[in-house]
Coordinates of C-alpha atoms and ligand atoms in Angstrom, one line a residue:
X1 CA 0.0 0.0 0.0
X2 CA 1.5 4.0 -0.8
X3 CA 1.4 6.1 2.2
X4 CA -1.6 7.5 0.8
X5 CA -4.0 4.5 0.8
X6 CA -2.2 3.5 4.1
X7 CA -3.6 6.5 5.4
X8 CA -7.1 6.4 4.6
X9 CA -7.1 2.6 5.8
X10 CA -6.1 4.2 9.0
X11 CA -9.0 6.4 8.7
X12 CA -11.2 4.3 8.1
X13 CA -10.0 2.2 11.1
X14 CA -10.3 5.2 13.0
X15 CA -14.2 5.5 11.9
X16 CA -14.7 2.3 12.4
X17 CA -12.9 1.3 15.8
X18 CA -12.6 4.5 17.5
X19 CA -15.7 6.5 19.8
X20 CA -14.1 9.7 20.5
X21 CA -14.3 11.3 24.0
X22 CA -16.6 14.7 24.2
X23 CA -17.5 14.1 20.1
X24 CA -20.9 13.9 18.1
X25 CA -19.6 10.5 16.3
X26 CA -22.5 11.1 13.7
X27 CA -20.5 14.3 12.8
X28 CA -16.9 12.7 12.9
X29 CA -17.3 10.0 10.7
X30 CA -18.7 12.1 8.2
X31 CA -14.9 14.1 8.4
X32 CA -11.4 13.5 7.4
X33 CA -9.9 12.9 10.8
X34 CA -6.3 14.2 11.7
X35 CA -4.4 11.6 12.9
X36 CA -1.6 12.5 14.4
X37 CA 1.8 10.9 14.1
X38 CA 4.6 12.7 15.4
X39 CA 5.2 15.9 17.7
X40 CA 8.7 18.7 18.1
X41 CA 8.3 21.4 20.2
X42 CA 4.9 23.3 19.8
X43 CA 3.7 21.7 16.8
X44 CA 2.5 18.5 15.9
X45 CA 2.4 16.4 12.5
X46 CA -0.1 14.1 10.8
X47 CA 0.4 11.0 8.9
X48 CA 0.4 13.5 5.5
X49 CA 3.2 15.3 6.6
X50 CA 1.0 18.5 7.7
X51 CA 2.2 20.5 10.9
X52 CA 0.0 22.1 13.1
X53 CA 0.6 24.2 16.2
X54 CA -0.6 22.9 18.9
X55 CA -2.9 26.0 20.3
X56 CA -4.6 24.4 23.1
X57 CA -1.3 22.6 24.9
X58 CA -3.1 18.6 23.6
X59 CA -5.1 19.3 26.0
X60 CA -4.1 21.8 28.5
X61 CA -1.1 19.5 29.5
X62 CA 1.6 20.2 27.4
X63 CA 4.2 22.8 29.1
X64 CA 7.8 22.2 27.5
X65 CA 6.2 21.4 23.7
X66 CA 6.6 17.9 22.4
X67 CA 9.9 15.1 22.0
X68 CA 11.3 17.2 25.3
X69 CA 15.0 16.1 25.8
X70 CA 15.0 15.8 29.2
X71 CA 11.7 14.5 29.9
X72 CA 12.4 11.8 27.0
X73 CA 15.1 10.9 28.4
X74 CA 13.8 10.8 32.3
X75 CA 11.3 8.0 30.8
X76 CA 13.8 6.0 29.2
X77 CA 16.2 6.0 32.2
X78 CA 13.5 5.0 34.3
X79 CA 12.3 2.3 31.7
X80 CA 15.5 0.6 32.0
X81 CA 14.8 0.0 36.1
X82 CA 11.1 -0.4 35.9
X83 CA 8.0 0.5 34.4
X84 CA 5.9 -0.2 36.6
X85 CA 4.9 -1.1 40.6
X86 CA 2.1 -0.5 42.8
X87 CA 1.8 1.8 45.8
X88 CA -0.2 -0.6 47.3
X89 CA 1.4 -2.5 49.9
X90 CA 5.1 -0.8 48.3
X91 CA 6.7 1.8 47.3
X92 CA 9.2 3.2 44.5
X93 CA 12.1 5.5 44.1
X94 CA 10.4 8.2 41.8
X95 CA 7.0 8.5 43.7
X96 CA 9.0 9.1 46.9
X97 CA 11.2 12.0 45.1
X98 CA 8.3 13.4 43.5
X99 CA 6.1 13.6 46.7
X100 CA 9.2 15.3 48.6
X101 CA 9.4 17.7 45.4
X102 CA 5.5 18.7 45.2
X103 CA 5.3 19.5 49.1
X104 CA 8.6 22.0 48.9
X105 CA 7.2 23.9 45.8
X106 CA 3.6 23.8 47.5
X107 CA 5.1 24.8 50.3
X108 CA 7.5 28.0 49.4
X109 CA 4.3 28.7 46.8
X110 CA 1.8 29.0 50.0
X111 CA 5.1 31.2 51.6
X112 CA 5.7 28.4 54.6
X113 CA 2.1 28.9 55.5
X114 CA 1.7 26.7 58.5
X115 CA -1.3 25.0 57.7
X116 CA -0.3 24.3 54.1
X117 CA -0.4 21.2 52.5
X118 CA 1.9 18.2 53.4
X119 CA 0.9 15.2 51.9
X120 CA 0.5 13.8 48.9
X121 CA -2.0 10.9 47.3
X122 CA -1.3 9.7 43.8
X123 CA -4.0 8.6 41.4
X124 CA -3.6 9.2 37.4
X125 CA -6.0 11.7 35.9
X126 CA -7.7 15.0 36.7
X127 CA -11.0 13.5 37.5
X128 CA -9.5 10.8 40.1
X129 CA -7.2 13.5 41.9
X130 CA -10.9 15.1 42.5
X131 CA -12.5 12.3 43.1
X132 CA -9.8 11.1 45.7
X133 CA -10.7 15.1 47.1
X134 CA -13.9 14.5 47.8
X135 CA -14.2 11.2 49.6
X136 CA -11.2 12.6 51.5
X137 CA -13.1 15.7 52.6
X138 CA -16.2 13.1 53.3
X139 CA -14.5 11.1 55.0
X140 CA -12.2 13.7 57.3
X141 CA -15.5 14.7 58.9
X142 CA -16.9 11.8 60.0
X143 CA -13.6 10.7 61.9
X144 CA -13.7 14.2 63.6
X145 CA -17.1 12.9 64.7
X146 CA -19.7 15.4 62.5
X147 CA -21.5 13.2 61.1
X148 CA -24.3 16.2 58.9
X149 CA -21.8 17.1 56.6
X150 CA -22.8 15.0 54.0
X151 CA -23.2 17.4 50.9
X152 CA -20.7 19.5 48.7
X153 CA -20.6 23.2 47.3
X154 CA -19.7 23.9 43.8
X155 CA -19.8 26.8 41.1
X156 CA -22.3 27.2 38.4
X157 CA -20.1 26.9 35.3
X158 CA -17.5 24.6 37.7
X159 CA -16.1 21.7 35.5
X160 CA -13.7 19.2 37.6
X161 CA -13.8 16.1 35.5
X162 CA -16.3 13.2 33.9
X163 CA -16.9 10.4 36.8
X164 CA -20.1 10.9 38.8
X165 CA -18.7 11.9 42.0
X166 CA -16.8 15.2 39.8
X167 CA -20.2 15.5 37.4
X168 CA -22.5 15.6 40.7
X169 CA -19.9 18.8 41.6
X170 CA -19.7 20.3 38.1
X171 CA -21.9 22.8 36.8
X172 CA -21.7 23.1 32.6
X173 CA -25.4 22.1 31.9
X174 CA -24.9 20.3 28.4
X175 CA -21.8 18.0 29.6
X176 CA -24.1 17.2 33.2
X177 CA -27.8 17.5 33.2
X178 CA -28.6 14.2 31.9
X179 CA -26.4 12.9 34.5
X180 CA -29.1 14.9 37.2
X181 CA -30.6 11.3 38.9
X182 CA -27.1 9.8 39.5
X183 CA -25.6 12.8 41.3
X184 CA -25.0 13.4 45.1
X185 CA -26.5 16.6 46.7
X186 CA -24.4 19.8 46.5
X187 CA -25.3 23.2 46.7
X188 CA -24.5 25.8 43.7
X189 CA -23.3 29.1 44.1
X190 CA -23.4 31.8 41.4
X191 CA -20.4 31.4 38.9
X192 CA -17.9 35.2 39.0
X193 CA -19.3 35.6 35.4
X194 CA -18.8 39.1 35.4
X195 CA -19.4 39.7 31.4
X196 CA -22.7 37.3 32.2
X197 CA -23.4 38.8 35.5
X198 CA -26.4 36.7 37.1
X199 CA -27.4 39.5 38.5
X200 CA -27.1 41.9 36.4
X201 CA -24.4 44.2 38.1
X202 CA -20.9 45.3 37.4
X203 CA -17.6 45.0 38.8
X204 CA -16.4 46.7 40.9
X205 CA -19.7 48.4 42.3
X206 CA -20.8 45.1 42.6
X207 CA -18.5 45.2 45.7
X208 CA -18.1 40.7 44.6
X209 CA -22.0 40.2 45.3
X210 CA -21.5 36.7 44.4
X211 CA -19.4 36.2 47.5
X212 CA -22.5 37.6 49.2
X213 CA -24.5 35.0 47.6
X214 CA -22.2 32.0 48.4
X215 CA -22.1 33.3 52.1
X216 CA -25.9 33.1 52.0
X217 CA -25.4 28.8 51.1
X218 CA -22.7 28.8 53.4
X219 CA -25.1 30.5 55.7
X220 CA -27.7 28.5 55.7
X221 CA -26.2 24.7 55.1
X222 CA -22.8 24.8 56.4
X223 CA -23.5 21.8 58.9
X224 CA -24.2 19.9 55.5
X225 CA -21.4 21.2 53.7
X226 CA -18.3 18.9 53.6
X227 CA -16.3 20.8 51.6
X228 CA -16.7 24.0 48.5
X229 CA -14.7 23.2 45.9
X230 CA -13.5 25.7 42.7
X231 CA -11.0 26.1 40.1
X232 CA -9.1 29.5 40.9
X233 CA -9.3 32.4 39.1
X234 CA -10.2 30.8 36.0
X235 CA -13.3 28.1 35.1
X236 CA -11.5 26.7 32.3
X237 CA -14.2 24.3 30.5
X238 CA -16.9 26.2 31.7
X239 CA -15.6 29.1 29.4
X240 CA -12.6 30.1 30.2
X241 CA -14.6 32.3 32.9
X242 CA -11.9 34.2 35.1
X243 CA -13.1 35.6 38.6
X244 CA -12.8 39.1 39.7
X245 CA -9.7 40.3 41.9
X246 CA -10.1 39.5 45.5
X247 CA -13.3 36.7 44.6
X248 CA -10.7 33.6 45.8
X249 CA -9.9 35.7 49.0
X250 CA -13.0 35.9 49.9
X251 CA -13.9 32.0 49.0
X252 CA -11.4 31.1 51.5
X253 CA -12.3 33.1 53.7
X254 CA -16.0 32.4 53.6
X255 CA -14.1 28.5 54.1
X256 CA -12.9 29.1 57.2
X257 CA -15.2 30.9 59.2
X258 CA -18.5 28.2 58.0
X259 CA -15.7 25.2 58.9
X260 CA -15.8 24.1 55.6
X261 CA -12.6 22.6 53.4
X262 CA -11.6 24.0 50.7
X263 CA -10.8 22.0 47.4
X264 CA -8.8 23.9 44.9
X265 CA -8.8 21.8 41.7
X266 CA -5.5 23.3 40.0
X267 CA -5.9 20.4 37.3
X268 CA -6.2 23.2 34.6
X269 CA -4.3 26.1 36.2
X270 CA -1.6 24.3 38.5
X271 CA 2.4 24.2 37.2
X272 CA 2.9 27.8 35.9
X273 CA -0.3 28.7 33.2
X274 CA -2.0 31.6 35.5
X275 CA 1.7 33.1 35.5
X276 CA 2.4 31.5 39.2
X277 CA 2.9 27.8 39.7
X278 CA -0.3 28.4 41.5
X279 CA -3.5 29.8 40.4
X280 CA -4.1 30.3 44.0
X281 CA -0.8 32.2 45.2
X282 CA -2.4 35.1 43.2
X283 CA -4.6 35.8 46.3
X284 CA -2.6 33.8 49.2
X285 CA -5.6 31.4 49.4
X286 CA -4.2 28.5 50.8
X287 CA -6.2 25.9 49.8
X288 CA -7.1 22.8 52.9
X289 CA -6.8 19.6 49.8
X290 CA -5.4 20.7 46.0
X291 CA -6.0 18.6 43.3
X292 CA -3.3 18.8 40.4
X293 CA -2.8 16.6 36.7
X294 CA -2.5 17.5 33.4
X295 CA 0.7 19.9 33.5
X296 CA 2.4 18.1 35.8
X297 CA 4.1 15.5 34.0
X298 CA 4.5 18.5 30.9
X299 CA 1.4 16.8 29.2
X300 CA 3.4 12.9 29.0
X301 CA 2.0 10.9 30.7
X302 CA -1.2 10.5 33.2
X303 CA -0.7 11.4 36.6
X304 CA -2.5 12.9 39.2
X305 CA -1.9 14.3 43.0
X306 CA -4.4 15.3 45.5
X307 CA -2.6 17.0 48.2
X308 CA -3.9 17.3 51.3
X309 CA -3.2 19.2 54.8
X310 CA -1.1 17.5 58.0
X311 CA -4.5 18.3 59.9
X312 CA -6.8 16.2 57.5
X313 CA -4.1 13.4 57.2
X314 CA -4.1 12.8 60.3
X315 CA -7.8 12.4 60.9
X316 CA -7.2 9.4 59.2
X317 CA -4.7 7.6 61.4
X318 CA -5.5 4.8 64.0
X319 CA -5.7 1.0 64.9
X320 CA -6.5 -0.7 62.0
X321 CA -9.7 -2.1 63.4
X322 CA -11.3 1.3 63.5
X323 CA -11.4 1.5 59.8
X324 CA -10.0 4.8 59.9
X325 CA -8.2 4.1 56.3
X326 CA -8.6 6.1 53.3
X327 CA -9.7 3.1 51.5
X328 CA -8.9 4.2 47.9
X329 CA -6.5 3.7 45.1
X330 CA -6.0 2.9 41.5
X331 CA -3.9 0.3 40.0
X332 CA -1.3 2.7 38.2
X333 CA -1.3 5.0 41.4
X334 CA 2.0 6.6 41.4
X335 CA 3.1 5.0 38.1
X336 CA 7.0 5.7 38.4
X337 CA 7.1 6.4 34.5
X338 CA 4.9 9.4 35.2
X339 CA 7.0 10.0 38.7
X340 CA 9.9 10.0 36.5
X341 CA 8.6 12.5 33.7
X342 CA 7.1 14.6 36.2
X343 CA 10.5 14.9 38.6
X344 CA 11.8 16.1 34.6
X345 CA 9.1 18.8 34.1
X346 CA 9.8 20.5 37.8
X347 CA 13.6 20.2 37.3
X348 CA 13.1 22.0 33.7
X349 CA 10.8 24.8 35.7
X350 CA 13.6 25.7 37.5
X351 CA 16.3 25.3 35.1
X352 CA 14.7 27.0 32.3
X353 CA 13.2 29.9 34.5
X354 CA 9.7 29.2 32.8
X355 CA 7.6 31.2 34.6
X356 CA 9.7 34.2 34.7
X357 CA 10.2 33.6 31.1
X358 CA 6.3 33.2 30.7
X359 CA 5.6 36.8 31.7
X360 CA 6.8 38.9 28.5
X361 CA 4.0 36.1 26.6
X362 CA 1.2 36.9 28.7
X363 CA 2.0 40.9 28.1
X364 CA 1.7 39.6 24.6
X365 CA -1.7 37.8 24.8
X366 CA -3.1 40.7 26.6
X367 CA -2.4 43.0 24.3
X368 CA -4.0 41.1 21.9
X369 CA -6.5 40.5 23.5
X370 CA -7.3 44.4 23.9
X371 CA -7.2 44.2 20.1
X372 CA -9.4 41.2 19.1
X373 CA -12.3 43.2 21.1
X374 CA -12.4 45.9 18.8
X375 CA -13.8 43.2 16.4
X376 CA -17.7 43.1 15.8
X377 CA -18.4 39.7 17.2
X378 CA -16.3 39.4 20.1
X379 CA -18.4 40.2 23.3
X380 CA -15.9 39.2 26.1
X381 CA -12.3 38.7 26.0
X382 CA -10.6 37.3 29.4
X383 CA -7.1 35.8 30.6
X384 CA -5.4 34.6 33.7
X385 CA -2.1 34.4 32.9
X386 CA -1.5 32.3 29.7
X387 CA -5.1 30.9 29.9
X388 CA -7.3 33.0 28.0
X389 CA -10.8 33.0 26.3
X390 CA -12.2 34.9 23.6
X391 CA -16.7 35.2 23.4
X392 CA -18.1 35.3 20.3
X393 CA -21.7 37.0 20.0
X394 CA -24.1 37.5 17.5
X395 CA -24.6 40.7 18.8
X396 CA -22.5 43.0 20.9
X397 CA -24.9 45.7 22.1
X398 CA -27.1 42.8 23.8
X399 CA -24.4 39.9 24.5
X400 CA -27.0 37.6 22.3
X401 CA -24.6 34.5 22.0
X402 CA -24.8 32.6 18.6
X403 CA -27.1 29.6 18.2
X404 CA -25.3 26.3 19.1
X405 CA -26.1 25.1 16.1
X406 CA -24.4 27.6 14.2
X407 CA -21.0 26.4 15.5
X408 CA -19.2 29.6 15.6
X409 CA -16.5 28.9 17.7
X410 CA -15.9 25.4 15.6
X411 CA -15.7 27.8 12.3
X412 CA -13.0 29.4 13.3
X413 CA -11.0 26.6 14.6
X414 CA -11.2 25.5 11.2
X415 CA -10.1 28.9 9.7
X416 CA -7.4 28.4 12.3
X417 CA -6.4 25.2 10.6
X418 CA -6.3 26.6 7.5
X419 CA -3.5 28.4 8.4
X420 CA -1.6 25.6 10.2
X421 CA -2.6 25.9 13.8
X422 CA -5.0 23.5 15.8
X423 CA -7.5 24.7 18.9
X424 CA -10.4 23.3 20.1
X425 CA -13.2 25.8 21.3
X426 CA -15.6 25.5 24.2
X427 CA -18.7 26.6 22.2
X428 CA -18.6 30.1 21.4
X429 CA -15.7 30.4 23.2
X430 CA -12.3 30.2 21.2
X431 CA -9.6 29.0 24.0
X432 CA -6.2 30.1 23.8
X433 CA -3.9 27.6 25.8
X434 CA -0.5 26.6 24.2
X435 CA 2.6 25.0 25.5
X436 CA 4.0 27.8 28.2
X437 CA 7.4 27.5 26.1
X438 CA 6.4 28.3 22.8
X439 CA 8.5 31.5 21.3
X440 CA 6.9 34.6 21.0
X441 CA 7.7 34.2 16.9
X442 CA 5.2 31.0 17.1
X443 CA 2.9 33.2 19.7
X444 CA 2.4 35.8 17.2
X445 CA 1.5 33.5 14.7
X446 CA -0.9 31.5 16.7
X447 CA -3.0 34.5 17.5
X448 CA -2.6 36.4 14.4
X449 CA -4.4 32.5 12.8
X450 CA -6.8 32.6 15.2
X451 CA -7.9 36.7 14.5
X452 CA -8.2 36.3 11.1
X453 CA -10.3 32.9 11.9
X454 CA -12.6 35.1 13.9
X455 CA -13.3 37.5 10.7
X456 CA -13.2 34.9 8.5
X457 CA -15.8 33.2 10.2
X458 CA -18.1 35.8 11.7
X459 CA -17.7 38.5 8.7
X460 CA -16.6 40.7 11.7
X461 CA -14.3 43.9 10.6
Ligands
PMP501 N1 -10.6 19.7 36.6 C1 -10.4 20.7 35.7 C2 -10.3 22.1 36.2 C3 -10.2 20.3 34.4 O1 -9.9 21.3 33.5 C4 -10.2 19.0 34.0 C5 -9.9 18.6 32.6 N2 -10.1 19.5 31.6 C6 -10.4 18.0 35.0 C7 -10.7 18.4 36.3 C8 -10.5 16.6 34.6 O2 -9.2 16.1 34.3 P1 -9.1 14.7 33.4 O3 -9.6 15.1 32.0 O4 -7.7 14.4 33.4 O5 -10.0 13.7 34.1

């Protein structure tokens, strides 16, 4: 077979094998898929030969860009001692180093804050690490003897993942509502959607009236209320909806006086894409349980921590007969590949100054962004750090959104394309998310693809 037909047998294979996570299949076998075959720095390549760059990170996780010396070669040298061994009943060299290395960064991020967090549970995707959050939080209560606090609080708009126990906290109506019947009670609290205001008002003579409002849940049903938890500064696949300055002070805040934990789900914003390591050092909101994936391995290979407080791991300890235990774990819990790869990605942090280095790129994407507004069909425009969201509307004056079915934010990505650069929108919202080392060269390119994908596609001047 020429590479040609080889090609279209794999696509065919692909159409025929392959259900595709978060995809109308109906729609995707009726497309050319890209199949992608190889990946160097911020771009990746399909079996034609194409390049693309990737615009969205594959995924949100990718930090250093692709075929990463250091963290290729962190893999291999751990593949030659062993790929893998569980945590259960043992332990291994890279999960050990890594655990020591995630408590000192969280620890000089949170400035030595004494109740900051001090242990660390592995499990191996950004849904697990929240799930492992939860049941923690749960189950911390009912060894300090309160047995009421059997509910959650959550955001409107909040997305932490796709099993039940992350979907019954998650709050982006077309990924959860049919899910309603399965889900455990949890209280929602207005989502800081300042350009969608539920309430109509405007920061900052709103004076943050959706704290008000979550005070008013708090209020009212803290002796149910386990634990509130919330992706800082930034709602990532809710719409890349960032909170207003001084919102995650006051969330942990409202925390601790109602006695309730807080749950910071960095899975999106955690290892350096707000502009800190930490979404939540940008308000000194130290968080009681953190829940971190995606970036942490530089987007290689699954792995997840939930990191937790001394005060909450010890709830947990006693005789064995008082079935104190966390009873929970996964079989490629602390995976020393992904150890390995991850111990690569924080030693590159340091050595190659990333975040410093990151801070000239967000100056870059904001002004940008200041210029993309000035275009007829973009309502909204919003970063935190080097995470940033652009809202297409139908109409400006009265923030009408376009119809789903007109698939705005979709057109564009496939203007994008056109011009050699891959994202993947959250409805009419056109996410900008790439590798925190790309070169400001590549940068500019990326959003200059994505502008002119935004006239193309709306006719907006
Ligand atoms: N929480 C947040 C904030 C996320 O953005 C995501 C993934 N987009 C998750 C949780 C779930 O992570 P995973 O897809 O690895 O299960």
């Amino acid at each position: 077979m020429g590479i040609i037909e080889d090609n279209e047998h794999l696509e065919e294979l692909d159409r025929k094998y392959i259900w595709h996570p978060f995809t109308q299949m109906k729609e995707w076998v009726e497309e050319k898929p890209i199949i992608i075959t190889e990946g160097r720095d911020c771009f990746i390549k399909d079996v034609y030969g194409k390049w693309y760059l990737d615009g969205v990170s594959s995924l949100w996780v990718n930090i250093f860009g692709h075929k990463k010396k250091e963290i290729d070669e962190a893999i291999k040298a751990q593949l030659d001692s062993i790929a893998h061994s569980t945590l259960l009943g043992l332990s291994n060299v890279p999960a050990i180093r890594l655990a020591e290395k995630l408590i000192l960064l969280a620890d000089s991020s949170f400035m030595h804050h004494p109740a900051s967090l001090s242990k660390v549970f592995y499990s191996d995707n950004g849904s697990t690490a929240v799930e492992v959050a939860l049941k923690m939080a749960f189950q911390y209560w009912k060894h300090k003897g309160n047995e009421g606090k059997n509910a959650f609080a959550s955001l409107n708009n909040a997305y932490h993942g796709d099993t039940i126990g992350a979907v019954s906290v998650g709050g982006v109506d077309i990924f959860h509502n049919a899910f309603g019947p399965l889900l455990f009670k949890t209280y929602k609290a207005p989502s800081p959607y300042c350009y969608r205001c539920e309430f109509g008002k405007e920061y900052p003579d709103c004076k943050i009236f959706c704290l008000e409002k979550l005070e008013e849940i708090f209020r009212e049903h803290s002796r149910e209320i386990a634990a509130f938890i919330i992706e800082p500064l930034i709602q990532a696949a809710g719409g890349m909806i960032t909170s207003p300055p001084g919102y995650l002070k006051g969330v942990r805040a409202l925390c601790s006086k109602y006695d309730i934990l807080m749950i910071a789900d960095e899975i999106a914003t955690g290892f350096g894409r707000t502009g800190k390591m930490f979404a939540c050092e940008h308000e000194e909101a130290v968080p009681d349980i953190m829940c971190l994936s995606k970036g942490i391995t530089g987007g290689y290979m699954p792995l997840a921590v939930t990191l937790a407080t001394e005060e909450i791991y010890n709830a947990f300890l006693g005789e064995f007969k008082d079935l104190k235990t966390f009873f929970h774990g996964h079989s490629y819990t602390g995976n020393p590949l992904a150890c390995a790869a991850a111990l690569a990605c924080l030693d590159l942090f340091e050595k190659e100054k990333t975040i410093e280095n990151l801070q000239g790129k967000i100056n870059i994407l904001k002004d940008w962004l200041k210029d993309v507004i000035g275009l007829d069909h973009v309502g909204n425009v919003r970063n935190a750090g080097f995470m940033a969201g652009v809202e297409l509307v139908k109409d400006r004056r009265t923030k009408t959104p376009y119809d789903r079915a007109e698939k705005m934010g979709r057109r564009v990505a496939l203007r994008a394309r056109d011009s050699g650069v891959f994202i993947r929108p959250l409805g009419n919202v056109i996410v900008i998310m790439p590798p925190l080392s790309i070169s400001e060269q590549n940068l500019i390119k990326l959003l200059e693809a994505i502008k002119s994908g935004i006239i193309k596609a709306t006719g907006a001047a």
